């Protein structure tokens, strides 16, 4: 299966400074800006904001 440029794989990095990341895909058509999601950071055992890094 070919990779599609409309749904690139992105990395979400924790804003808590732990260096923990999640890998996911996003739609460039629906979310052209950088993505921010609140997710669980197991290193500090809390939910924090994760931002897209490029």
Coordinates of N, CA, C and O in Angstrom, one line a residue:
X1 N 0.8 -1.2 0.0 CA 0.0 0.0 0.0 C 0.9 1.3 0.0 O 1.8 1.4 0.8
X2 N 0.6 2.2 -0.9 CA 1.4 3.3 -1.0 C 1.1 4.4 0.0 O -0.1 4.5 0.5
X3 N 2.1 5.1 0.4 CA 1.8 6.2 1.4 C 1.1 7.4 0.6 O 1.5 7.7 -0.5
X4 N 0.2 8.0 1.3 CA -0.6 9.1 0.7 C -0.1 10.4 1.3 O 0.1 10.6 2.5
X5 N 0.1 11.4 0.4 CA 0.5 12.7 0.9 C -0.6 13.5 1.6 O -0.3 14.4 2.3
X6 N -1.8 13.1 1.4 CA -2.9 13.7 2.1 C -3.0 13.3 3.6 O -3.6 14.0 4.4
X7 N -2.5 12.1 3.9 CA -2.5 11.6 5.3 C -1.1 11.2 5.8 O -0.7 10.1 5.9
X8 N -0.2 12.3 6.0 CA 1.1 11.9 6.4 C 1.2 11.4 7.9 O 0.4 11.7 8.7
X9 N 2.3 10.7 8.2 CA 2.5 10.2 9.5 C 3.2 11.4 10.2 O 4.2 12.0 9.8
X10 N 2.7 11.7 11.4 CA 3.3 12.8 12.2 C 3.6 12.3 13.6 O 3.2 11.2 14.0
X11 N 4.5 13.0 14.3 CA 4.9 12.7 15.7 C 4.3 13.7 16.6 O 4.5 14.9 16.3
X12 N 3.7 13.3 17.7 CA 3.2 14.2 18.7 C 4.2 14.1 19.9 O 4.4 13.1 20.4
X13 N 4.8 15.3 20.3 CA 5.7 15.3 21.4 C 5.1 16.0 22.6 O 4.4 17.0 22.5
X14 N 5.3 15.4 23.8 CA 4.8 15.9 25.0 C 5.3 17.3 25.3 O 6.5 17.6 25.2
X15 N 4.5 18.2 25.8 CA 4.9 19.5 26.2 C 5.4 19.6 27.7 O 5.9 20.6 28.1
X16 N 5.4 18.4 28.4 CA 5.9 18.3 29.7 C 7.4 18.2 29.8 O 8.0 18.3 30.8
X17 N 8.0 18.1 28.6 CA 9.5 18.0 28.6 C 10.1 16.6 28.8 O 11.3 16.5 29.1
X18 N 9.2 15.6 28.8 CA 9.7 14.2 29.1 C 10.3 13.6 27.8 O 11.0 12.6 28.0
X19 N 10.0 14.1 26.7 CA 10.5 13.5 25.4 C 9.6 12.4 24.9 O 10.0 11.8 23.9
X20 N 8.5 12.1 25.6 CA 7.6 11.0 25.1 C 6.9 11.4 23.9 O 6.5 12.6 23.8
X21 N 6.7 10.5 22.9 CA 6.1 10.9 21.7 C 5.0 9.8 21.3 O 5.1 8.6 21.7
X22 N 4.0 10.2 20.5 CA 3.1 9.3 19.9 C 3.2 9.5 18.4 O 3.5 10.6 17.9
X23 N 3.0 8.4 17.6 CA 3.0 8.5 16.2 C 1.6 8.3 15.7 O 0.9 7.4 16.1
X24 N 1.1 9.2 14.8 CA -0.2 9.1 14.2 C -0.3 9.7 12.8 O 0.7 10.2 12.4
X25 N -1.4 9.6 12.2 CA -1.6 10.2 10.9 C -2.6 11.4 11.0 O -3.4 11.4 12.0
X26 N -2.6 12.3 10.1 CA -3.5 13.4 10.1 C -3.9 13.7 8.7 O -3.2 13.4 7.8
X27 N -5.1 14.3 8.6 CA -5.5 14.8 7.3 C -5.1 16.2 7.0 O -5.4 17.1 7.8
X28 N -4.3 16.4 6.0 CA -3.9 17.8 5.6 C -5.0 18.7 5.2 O -5.0 19.9 5.4
X29 N -6.0 18.1 4.6 CA -7.2 18.8 4.1 C -8.0 19.4 5.3 O -8.4 20.5 5.3
X30 N -8.2 18.6 6.3 CA -9.0 19.0 7.5 C -8.2 19.8 8.5 O -8.8 20.6 9.2
X31 N -7.0 19.4 8.7 CA -6.1 20.1 9.7 C -4.8 20.6 9.1 O -3.8 19.9 9.3
X32 N -4.8 21.7 8.4 CA -3.6 22.1 7.8 C -2.6 22.7 8.8 O -1.4 22.7 8.5
X33 N -3.1 23.1 10.0 CA -2.2 23.7 11.0 C -1.6 22.6 11.8 O -2.0 21.4 11.7
X34 N -0.7 22.9 12.7 CA -0.1 21.9 13.6 C -1.2 21.4 14.6 O -2.0 22.2 15.1
X35 N -1.1 20.1 14.9 CA -2.1 19.5 15.7 C -1.7 19.6 17.2 O -0.6 19.4 17.5
X36 N -2.7 19.8 18.1 CA -2.5 19.8 19.5 C -3.6 18.9 20.1 O -4.8 19.1 19.9
X37 N -3.1 17.8 20.8 CA -4.1 16.8 21.4 C -3.7 16.6 22.9 O -2.5 16.6 23.2
X38 N -4.7 16.5 23.7 CA -4.4 16.1 25.1 C -4.4 14.6 25.2 O -5.4 13.9 25.0
X39 N -3.2 14.1 25.6 CA -3.0 12.6 25.7 C -2.3 12.3 27.0 O -1.7 13.2 27.7
X40 N -2.2 11.0 27.3 CA -1.6 10.5 28.5 C -0.1 10.4 28.3 O 0.4 9.8 27.4
X41 N 0.7 11.0 29.3 CA 2.2 10.8 29.3 C 2.5 9.9 30.4 O 2.4 10.2 31.6
X42 N 2.9 8.6 30.1 CA 3.2 7.6 31.1 C 4.4 7.9 32.0 O 4.5 7.3 33.1
X43 N 5.3 8.8 31.5 CA 6.5 9.1 32.3 C 6.1 9.9 33.6 O 6.6 9.6 34.7
X44 N 5.2 10.9 33.4 CA 4.8 11.7 34.6 C 3.4 11.2 35.1 O 2.9 11.8 36.0
X45 N 2.8 10.3 34.4 CA 1.5 9.7 34.8 C 0.4 10.8 34.8 O -0.4 10.8 35.8
X46 N 0.3 11.6 33.8 CA -0.7 12.7 33.8 C -1.1 12.9 32.3 O -0.3 12.6 31.4
X47 N -2.2 13.5 32.1 CA -2.6 13.9 30.8 C -2.0 15.3 30.5 O -2.2 16.2 31.4
X48 N -1.4 15.5 29.4 CA -0.8 16.8 29.0 C -1.0 17.0 27.6 O -1.5 16.1 26.8
X49 N -0.7 18.2 27.1 CA -0.9 18.6 25.7 C 0.3 18.0 24.9 O 1.5 18.2 25.3
X50 N 0.0 17.4 23.8 CA 1.0 16.9 22.9 C 0.9 17.8 21.6 O -0.2 17.9 21.1
X51 N 2.0 18.3 21.1 CA 2.0 19.1 19.9 C 2.7 18.4 18.8 O 3.7 17.6 19.0
X52 N 2.3 18.7 17.6 CA 2.9 18.1 16.4 C 4.3 18.7 16.2 O 4.4 19.9 16.2
X53 N 5.2 17.8 15.9 CA 6.6 18.3 15.6 C 6.8 18.0 14.1 O 6.3 17.0 13.6
X54 N 7.7 18.8 13.5 CA 8.0 18.6 12.0 C 9.4 18.2 11.8 O 10.2 18.6 12.6

